[in-house]
C-alpha positions as a Python dict, from the first residue, in 0.01 Angstrom:
ca = {
    (1, 'X'): (0, 0, 0),
    (2, 'X'): (-334, -52, -143),
    (3, 'X'): (-166, -351, -341),
    (4, 'X'): (38, -475, -116),
    (5, 'X'): (-292, -554, 86),
    (6, 'X'): (-451, -704, -194),
    (7, 'X'): (-200, -932, -210),
    (8, 'X'): (-245, -1057, 138),
    (9, 'X'): (-625, -1047, 136),
    (10, 'X'): (-582, -1275, -243),
    (11, 'X'): (-370, -1539, -15),
    (12, 'X'): (-688, -1537, 211),
    (13, 'X'): (-916, -1570, -54),
    (14, 'X'): (-738, -1923, -166),
    (15, 'X'): (-742, -2061, 114),
    (16, 'X'): (-1121, -2012, 167),
    (17, 'X'): (-1150, -2135, -169),
    (18, 'X'): (-952, -2435, -133),
    (19, 'X'): (-1144, -2490, 182),
    (20, 'X'): (-1515, -2504, -1),
    (21, 'X'): (-1587, -2143, 221),
    (22, 'X'): (-1789, -1867, 30),
    (23, 'X'): (-1694, -1576, 202),
    (24, 'X'): (-1518, -1512, 510),
    (25, 'X'): (-1640, -1236, 844),
    (26, 'X'): (-1288, -1096, 980),
    (27, 'X'): (-1362, -929, 1291),
    (28, 'X'): (-1022, -937, 1508),
    (29, 'X'): (-873, -613, 1403),
    (30, 'X'): (-551, -666, 1426),
    (31, 'X'): (-610, -919, 1116),
    (32, 'X'): (-840, -648, 957),
    (33, 'X'): (-539, -395, 1017),
    (34, 'X'): (-316, -672, 813),
    (35, 'X'): (-589, -681, 560),
    (36, 'X'): (-686, -390, 428),
    (37, 'X'): (-374, -115, 627),
    (38, 'X'): (-703, 2, 838),
    (39, 'X'): (-596, 77, 1222),
    (40, 'X'): (-886, 119, 1451),
    (41, 'X'): (-1092, 9, 1751),
    (42, 'X'): (-1426, -115, 1569),
    (43, 'X'): (-1432, -285, 1235),
    (44, 'X'): (-1499, -598, 1028),
    (45, 'X'): (-1335, -745, 735),
    (46, 'X'): (-1573, -958, 445),
    (47, 'X'): (-1386, -1168, 250),
    (48, 'X'): (-1540, -1349, -42),
    (49, 'X'): (-1353, -1675, -228),
    (50, 'X'): (-1461, -1539, -560),
    (51, 'X'): (-1521, -1189, -542),
    (52, 'X'): (-1401, -791, -378),
    (53, 'X'): (-1363, -747, -25),
    (54, 'X'): (-1617, -494, 200),
    (55, 'X'): (-1537, -289, 486),
    (56, 'X'): (-1727, -221, 787),
    (57, 'X'): (-1688, 81, 989),
    (58, 'X'): (-1860, 312, 1208),
    (59, 'X'): (-1827, 717, 1139),
    (60, 'X'): (-1529, 766, 1317),
    (61, 'X'): (-1292, 575, 1104),
    (62, 'X'): (-1488, 632, 799),
    (63, 'X'): (-1271, 892, 648),
    (64, 'X'): (-972, 734, 772),
    (65, 'X'): (-1072, 417, 594),
    (66, 'X'): (-1150, 581, 241),
    (67, 'X'): (-852, 756, 271),
    (68, 'X'): (-611, 420, 333),
    (69, 'X'): (-799, 167, 155),
    (70, 'X'): (-967, 345, -157),
    (71, 'X'): (-976, 11, -332),
    (72, 'X'): (-1212, -147, -95),
    (73, 'X'): (-1641, -103, -88),
    (74, 'X'): (-1723, 45, 229),
    (75, 'X'): (-1961, 17, 504),
    (76, 'X'): (-2035, 251, 766),
    (77, 'X'): (-2225, 129, 1023),
    (78, 'X'): (-2161, 72, 1430),
    (79, 'X'): (-2259, -338, 1429),
    (80, 'X'): (-2002, -439, 1143),
    (81, 'X'): (-2023, -805, 1189),
    (82, 'X'): (-2359, -823, 1167),
    (83, 'X'): (-2404, -559, 858),
    (84, 'X'): (-2132, -793, 685),
    (85, 'X'): (-2285, -1159, 739),
    (86, 'X'): (-2652, -984, 651),
    (87, 'X'): (-2533, -864, 335),
    (88, 'X'): (-2352, -1213, 276),
    (89, 'X'): (-2723, -1367, 325),
    (90, 'X'): (-2858, -1122, 88),
    (91, 'X'): (-2601, -1200, -150),
    (92, 'X'): (-2650, -1597, -154),
    (93, 'X'): (-2352, -1695, 77),
    (94, 'X'): (-2485, -1998, 246),
    (95, 'X'): (-2117, -2074, 453),
    (96, 'X'): (-1957, -1742, 596),
    (97, 'X'): (-1677, -1897, 751),
    (98, 'X'): (-1548, -1712, 1104),
    (99, 'X'): (-1301, -1669, 1372),
    (100, 'X'): (-1348, -1894, 1624),
    (101, 'X'): (-1056, -1737, 1851),
    (102, 'X'): (-1216, -1393, 1839),
    (103, 'X'): (-1651, -1418, 1784),
    (104, 'X'): (-1765, -1547, 2138),
    (105, 'X'): (-2004, -1774, 2159),
    (106, 'X'): (-2283, -1523, 2264),
    (107, 'X'): (-2204, -1312, 1955),
    (108, 'X'): (-2217, -1646, 1738),
    (109, 'X'): (-2558, -1667, 1881),
    (110, 'X'): (-2673, -1295, 1769),
    (111, 'X'): (-2538, -1365, 1379),
    (112, 'X'): (-2703, -1709, 1318),
    (113, 'X'): (-2963, -1574, 1434),
    (114, 'X'): (-2969, -1291, 1187),
    (115, 'X'): (-3045, -1462, 876),
    (116, 'X'): (-3220, -1825, 844),
    (117, 'X'): (-3067, -2064, 610),
    (118, 'X'): (-2692, -1965, 676),
    (119, 'X'): (-2445, -2126, 820),
    (120, 'X'): (-2123, -1987, 1016),
    (121, 'X'): (-1874, -2257, 1012),
    (122, 'X'): (-1563, -2231, 1248),
    (123, 'X'): (-1228, -2130, 1058),
    (124, 'X'): (-887, -2174, 1239),
    (125, 'X'): (-695, -1875, 1234),
    (126, 'X'): (-626, -1887, 855),
    (127, 'X'): (-504, -1487, 883),
    (128, 'X'): (-260, -1577, 1198),
    (129, 'X'): (-118, -1825, 930),
    (130, 'X'): (-55, -1572, 706),
    (131, 'X'): (114, -1305, 892),
    (132, 'X'): (374, -1571, 1004),
    (133, 'X'): (603, -1467, 689),
    (134, 'X'): (697, -1101, 666),
    (135, 'X'): (689, -910, 348),
    (136, 'X'): (946, -652, 287),
    (137, 'X'): (745, -371, 385),
    (138, 'X'): (651, -537, 689),
    (139, 'X'): (1029, -656, 774),
    (140, 'X'): (1083, -306, 685),
    (141, 'X'): (902, -176, 966),
    (142, 'X'): (1044, -450, 1219),
    (143, 'X'): (1390, -338, 1113),
    (144, 'X'): (1300, 40, 1255),
    (145, 'X'): (1155, -87, 1558),
    (146, 'X'): (1399, -289, 1645),
    (147, 'X'): (1678, 34, 1571),
    (148, 'X'): (1472, 284, 1787),
    (149, 'X'): (1513, 1, 2057),
    (150, 'X'): (1876, -49, 2012),
    (151, 'X'): (1950, 362, 2025),
    (152, 'X'): (1708, 355, 2353),
    (153, 'X'): (1854, 134, 2549),
    (154, 'X'): (2230, 303, 2438),
    (155, 'X'): (2079, 697, 2572),
    (156, 'X'): (1946, 521, 2923),
    (157, 'X'): (2213, 305, 2981),
    (158, 'X'): (2484, 598, 3145),
    (159, 'X'): (2119, 671, 3377),
    (160, 'X'): (2153, 298, 3529),
    (161, 'X'): (2290, 344, 3852),
    (162, 'X'): (2319, 321, 4200),
    (163, 'X'): (1973, 499, 4370),
    (164, 'X'): (1828, 525, 4009),
    (165, 'X'): (1474, 297, 4056),
    (166, 'X'): (1351, -4, 3858),
    (167, 'X'): (1056, 239, 3810),
    (168, 'X'): (1236, 623, 3698),
    (169, 'X'): (1464, 336, 3437),
    (170, 'X'): (1163, 207, 3284),
    (171, 'X'): (1032, 572, 3272),
    (172, 'X'): (1390, 741, 3126),
    (173, 'X'): (1362, 455, 2878),
    (174, 'X'): (1026, 460, 2727),
    (175, 'X'): (1029, 792, 2740),
    (176, 'X'): (1347, 773, 2493),
    (177, 'X'): (1154, 570, 2245),
    (178, 'X'): (901, 847, 2207),
    (179, 'X'): (1128, 1121, 2146),
    (180, 'X'): (1362, 860, 1861),
    (181, 'X'): (1036, 805, 1688),
    (182, 'X'): (850, 543, 1837),
    (183, 'X'): (455, 532, 1858),
    (184, 'X'): (475, 364, 2159),
    (185, 'X'): (627, 105, 2380),
    (186, 'X'): (561, -190, 2253),
    (187, 'X'): (471, -328, 2567),
    (188, 'X'): (555, -287, 2990),
    (189, 'X'): (926, -279, 3027),
    (190, 'X'): (1083, -516, 3255),
    (191, 'X'): (1301, -392, 3494),
    (192, 'X'): (1420, -580, 3733),
    (193, 'X'): (1725, -554, 3990),
    (194, 'X'): (1910, -757, 4213),
    (195, 'X'): (1689, -1052, 4386),
    (196, 'X'): (1413, -976, 4100),
    (197, 'X'): (1588, -1028, 3845),
    (198, 'X'): (1496, -1399, 3863),
    (199, 'X'): (1128, -1342, 3842),
    (200, 'X'): (1084, -1338, 3454),
    (201, 'X'): (829, -1090, 3410),
    (202, 'X'): (891, -872, 3703),
    (203, 'X'): (700, -565, 3699),
    (204, 'X'): (924, -216, 3758),
    (205, 'X'): (892, -80, 4122),
    (206, 'X'): (1015, 151, 4371),
    (207, 'X'): (1335, -83, 4475),
    (208, 'X'): (1700, 114, 4377),
    (209, 'X'): (1997, -23, 4235),
    (210, 'X'): (2283, -119, 4414),
    (211, 'X'): (2596, -198, 4392),
    (212, 'X'): (2683, -521, 4333),
    (213, 'X'): (2347, -580, 4107),
    (214, 'X'): (2219, -797, 3787),
    (215, 'X'): (2021, -586, 3588),
    (216, 'X'): (1757, -741, 3343),
    (217, 'X'): (1566, -522, 3108),
    (218, 'X'): (1341, -635, 2866),
    (219, 'X'): (1162, -366, 2635),
    (220, 'X'): (1067, -279, 2291),
    (221, 'X'): (943, 8, 2039),
    (222, 'X'): (619, -42, 1831),
    (223, 'X'): (689, 129, 1464),
    (224, 'X'): (432, 149, 1250),
    (225, 'X'): (172, -93, 1443),
    (226, 'X'): (516, -360, 1438),
    (227, 'X'): (663, -446, 1801),
    (228, 'X'): (1022, -507, 1875),
    (229, 'X'): (1154, -681, 2186),
    (230, 'X'): (1483, -732, 2332),
    (231, 'X'): (1673, -782, 2628),
    (232, 'X'): (1988, -735, 2801),
    (233, 'X'): (2115, -768, 3127),
    (234, 'X'): (2424, -559, 3235),
    (235, 'X'): (2556, -527, 3576),
    (236, 'X'): (2637, -235, 3786),
    (237, 'X'): (2953, -167, 3969),
    (238, 'X'): (3104, -516, 4017),
    (239, 'X'): (3030, -854, 3911),
    (240, 'X'): (3065, -1171, 4129),
    (241, 'X'): (3226, -1499, 3955),
    (242, 'X'): (2831, -1634, 3983),
    (243, 'X'): (2698, -1354, 3823),
    (244, 'X'): (3017, -1385, 3529),
    (245, 'X'): (2892, -1742, 3517),
    (246, 'X'): (2521, -1758, 3441),
    (247, 'X'): (2580, -1475, 3207),
    (248, 'X'): (2783, -1621, 2996),
    (249, 'X'): (2594, -1942, 3026),
    (250, 'X'): (2335, -1755, 2845),
    (251, 'X'): (2467, -1589, 2610),
    (252, 'X'): (2648, -1905, 2478),
    (253, 'X'): (2276, -2040, 2433),
    (254, 'X'): (2136, -1769, 2298),
    (255, 'X'): (2397, -1787, 2035),
    (256, 'X'): (2332, -2189, 1971),
    (257, 'X'): (2014, -2065, 1963),
    (258, 'X'): (1982, -1837, 1735),
    (259, 'X'): (2271, -1961, 1518),
    (260, 'X'): (1937, -2310, 1498),
    (261, 'X'): (1716, -2021, 1378),
    (262, 'X'): (1665, -2187, 998),
    (263, 'X'): (1367, -2226, 716),
    (264, 'X'): (1299, -2592, 812),
    (265, 'X'): (1439, -2660, 1129),
    (266, 'X'): (1146, -2760, 1396),
    (267, 'X'): (1055, -2511, 1667),
    (268, 'X'): (1132, -2719, 1993),
    (269, 'X'): (1456, -2838, 1844),
    (270, 'X'): (1565, -2489, 1823),
    (271, 'X'): (1445, -2432, 2179),
    (272, 'X'): (1653, -2770, 2248),
    (273, 'X'): (2015, -2584, 2161),
    (274, 'X'): (1935, -2332, 2401),
    (275, 'X'): (1793, -2542, 2749),
    (276, 'X'): (2012, -2863, 2653),
    (277, 'X'): (2308, -2628, 2752),
    (278, 'X'): (2172, -2477, 3009),
    (279, 'X'): (2064, -2772, 3159),
    (280, 'X'): (2406, -2964, 3069),
    (281, 'X'): (2572, -2690, 3345),
    (282, 'X'): (2319, -2800, 3614),
    (283, 'X'): (2023, -2453, 3548),
    (284, 'X'): (1775, -2702, 3364),
    (285, 'X'): (1499, -2622, 3633),
    (286, 'X'): (1614, -2234, 3609),
    (287, 'X'): (1490, -2148, 3285),
    (288, 'X'): (1101, -2226, 3294),
    (289, 'X'): (990, -2064, 3037),
    (290, 'X'): (981, -2120, 2621),
    (291, 'X'): (1255, -2004, 2419),
    (292, 'X'): (1073, -1733, 2244),
    (293, 'X'): (754, -1634, 1980),
    (294, 'X'): (669, -1483, 1668),
    (295, 'X'): (658, -1095, 1635),
    (296, 'X'): (505, -872, 1403),
    (297, 'X'): (114, -674, 1439),
    (298, 'X'): (148, -795, 1805),
    (299, 'X'): (431, -861, 2060),
    (300, 'X'): (346, -1212, 2052),
    (301, 'X'): (253, -1418, 1754),
    (302, 'X'): (317, -1742, 1626),
    (303, 'X'): (560, -1934, 1593),
    (304, 'X'): (591, -1992, 1939),
    (305, 'X'): (959, -2208, 1982),
    (306, 'X'): (927, -2441, 2332),
    (307, 'X'): (1009, -2803, 2462),
    (308, 'X'): (633, -2855, 2410),
    (309, 'X'): (590, -2661, 2095),
    (310, 'X'): (516, -2805, 1717),
    (311, 'X'): (592, -2635, 1397),
    (312, 'X'): (889, -2521, 1155),
    (313, 'X'): (1048, -2161, 1109),
    (314, 'X'): (1050, -2049, 730),
    (315, 'X'): (1180, -1803, 543),
    (316, 'X'): (1121, -1438, 665),
    (317, 'X'): (961, -1542, 982),
    (318, 'X'): (1077, -1276, 1290),
    (319, 'X'): (1056, -1443, 1609),
    (320, 'X'): (1253, -1375, 1930),
    (321, 'X'): (1523, -1574, 2116),
    (322, 'X'): (1520, -1552, 2466),
    (323, 'X'): (1692, -1794, 2703),
    (324, 'X'): (1718, -1699, 3081),
    (325, 'X'): (1844, -1853, 3383),
    (326, 'X'): (1680, -1727, 3717),
    (327, 'X'): (1782, -1818, 4079),
    (328, 'X'): (1529, -1727, 4379),
    (329, 'X'): (1691, -1487, 4570),
    (330, 'X'): (1969, -1420, 4422),
    (331, 'X'): (1914, -1265, 4064),
    (332, 'X'): (1928, -1366, 3693),
    (333, 'X'): (2035, -1321, 3395),
    (334, 'X'): (1818, -1317, 3032),
    (335, 'X'): (1914, -1185, 2681),
    (336, 'X'): (1683, -1174, 2381),
    (337, 'X'): (1708, -1072, 2026),
    (338, 'X'): (1461, -1036, 1707),
    (339, 'X'): (1592, -1213, 1450),
    (340, 'X'): (1451, -1277, 1119),
    (341, 'X'): (1481, -1634, 986),
    (342, 'X'): (1709, -1644, 648),
    (343, 'X'): (1783, -1937, 439),
    (344, 'X'): (2141, -1784, 447),
    (345, 'X'): (2112, -1731, 839),
    (346, 'X'): (1972, -1524, 1046),
    (347, 'X'): (1988, -1166, 1034),
    (348, 'X'): (1963, -1003, 1364),
    (349, 'X'): (1751, -684, 1407),
    (350, 'X'): (1849, -599, 1768),
    (351, 'X'): (2215, -523, 1750),
    (352, 'X'): (2347, -359, 2055),
    (353, 'X'): (2643, -581, 2240),
    (354, 'X'): (2565, -907, 2449),
    (355, 'X'): (2919, -891, 2642),
    (356, 'X'): (2832, -833, 3003),
    (357, 'X'): (2838, -448, 3055),
    (358, 'X'): (2947, -372, 3404),
    (359, 'X'): (2804, 40, 3467),
}
């Protein structure tokens, strides 16, 4: 993995050189992990435009850092950003880029005050830009996270029955993902039954499942740091005509979005592939959120897909497609897959059936 992380750092140094920045201070922990392999609660990375990178972390992670990234110069110090800023200034760096979305005004003021003559220009999310397109090692981890998610769903289906509470289903689902090899749930699972299904991000509570309910389950496993995201809506006992109609509408809309997710497609156009179908059926106001988002080391990454979002999809970018229809006081339906954008058609990573299951 050392060569892989070195390649990632090399892509960043090319960006720095092209923007006349001598070095960059990477302080966002998820970005430090992406560039080095070190997962920690305290680390920073100095990336030089024309030299090797330097990793700083405290004594708790020094041994792990030496093992995970032996090719990097290591500085053991609790005040990681400060020590790297001082190091850069001592080497004559005069323009030290920083992650403007991570460093607070207070921290920036502190860093500037450390060394006279050094400037800290903000750099706009360069590592996040690199992280959009996944390498094959990342995609392998994401595939396994999604496979665990699929298997966990299949295991808990027999438990979804009248009398079970939303909270009990959530606990069982998350326990199953751990038992199947997940590090942890990718996020707090959403279990929304009956009228609660009209709330897109309902927090599972003590409501008991009833015959005739639709139950929406939004969940995912984290594996090797990578996050899966899947939503399935099932029926319990019986299905009313309006429930089946809404379900089939969302299913068609979701498939239209999946089909539209090709390299070069504008994100708002992919969103429209689903949204226009739902609007044409009279439910435009009942689909209040964006179509989906990127996934990877974070559960929500670039790109974002919505009617008001800009940008284009690229090959090897994993995204979610998750349209929904939510009817206040009645319930809702959401169907979601994680997929990888590919030139020859999207690669679905979550593969559980999207036919309406009646449990």
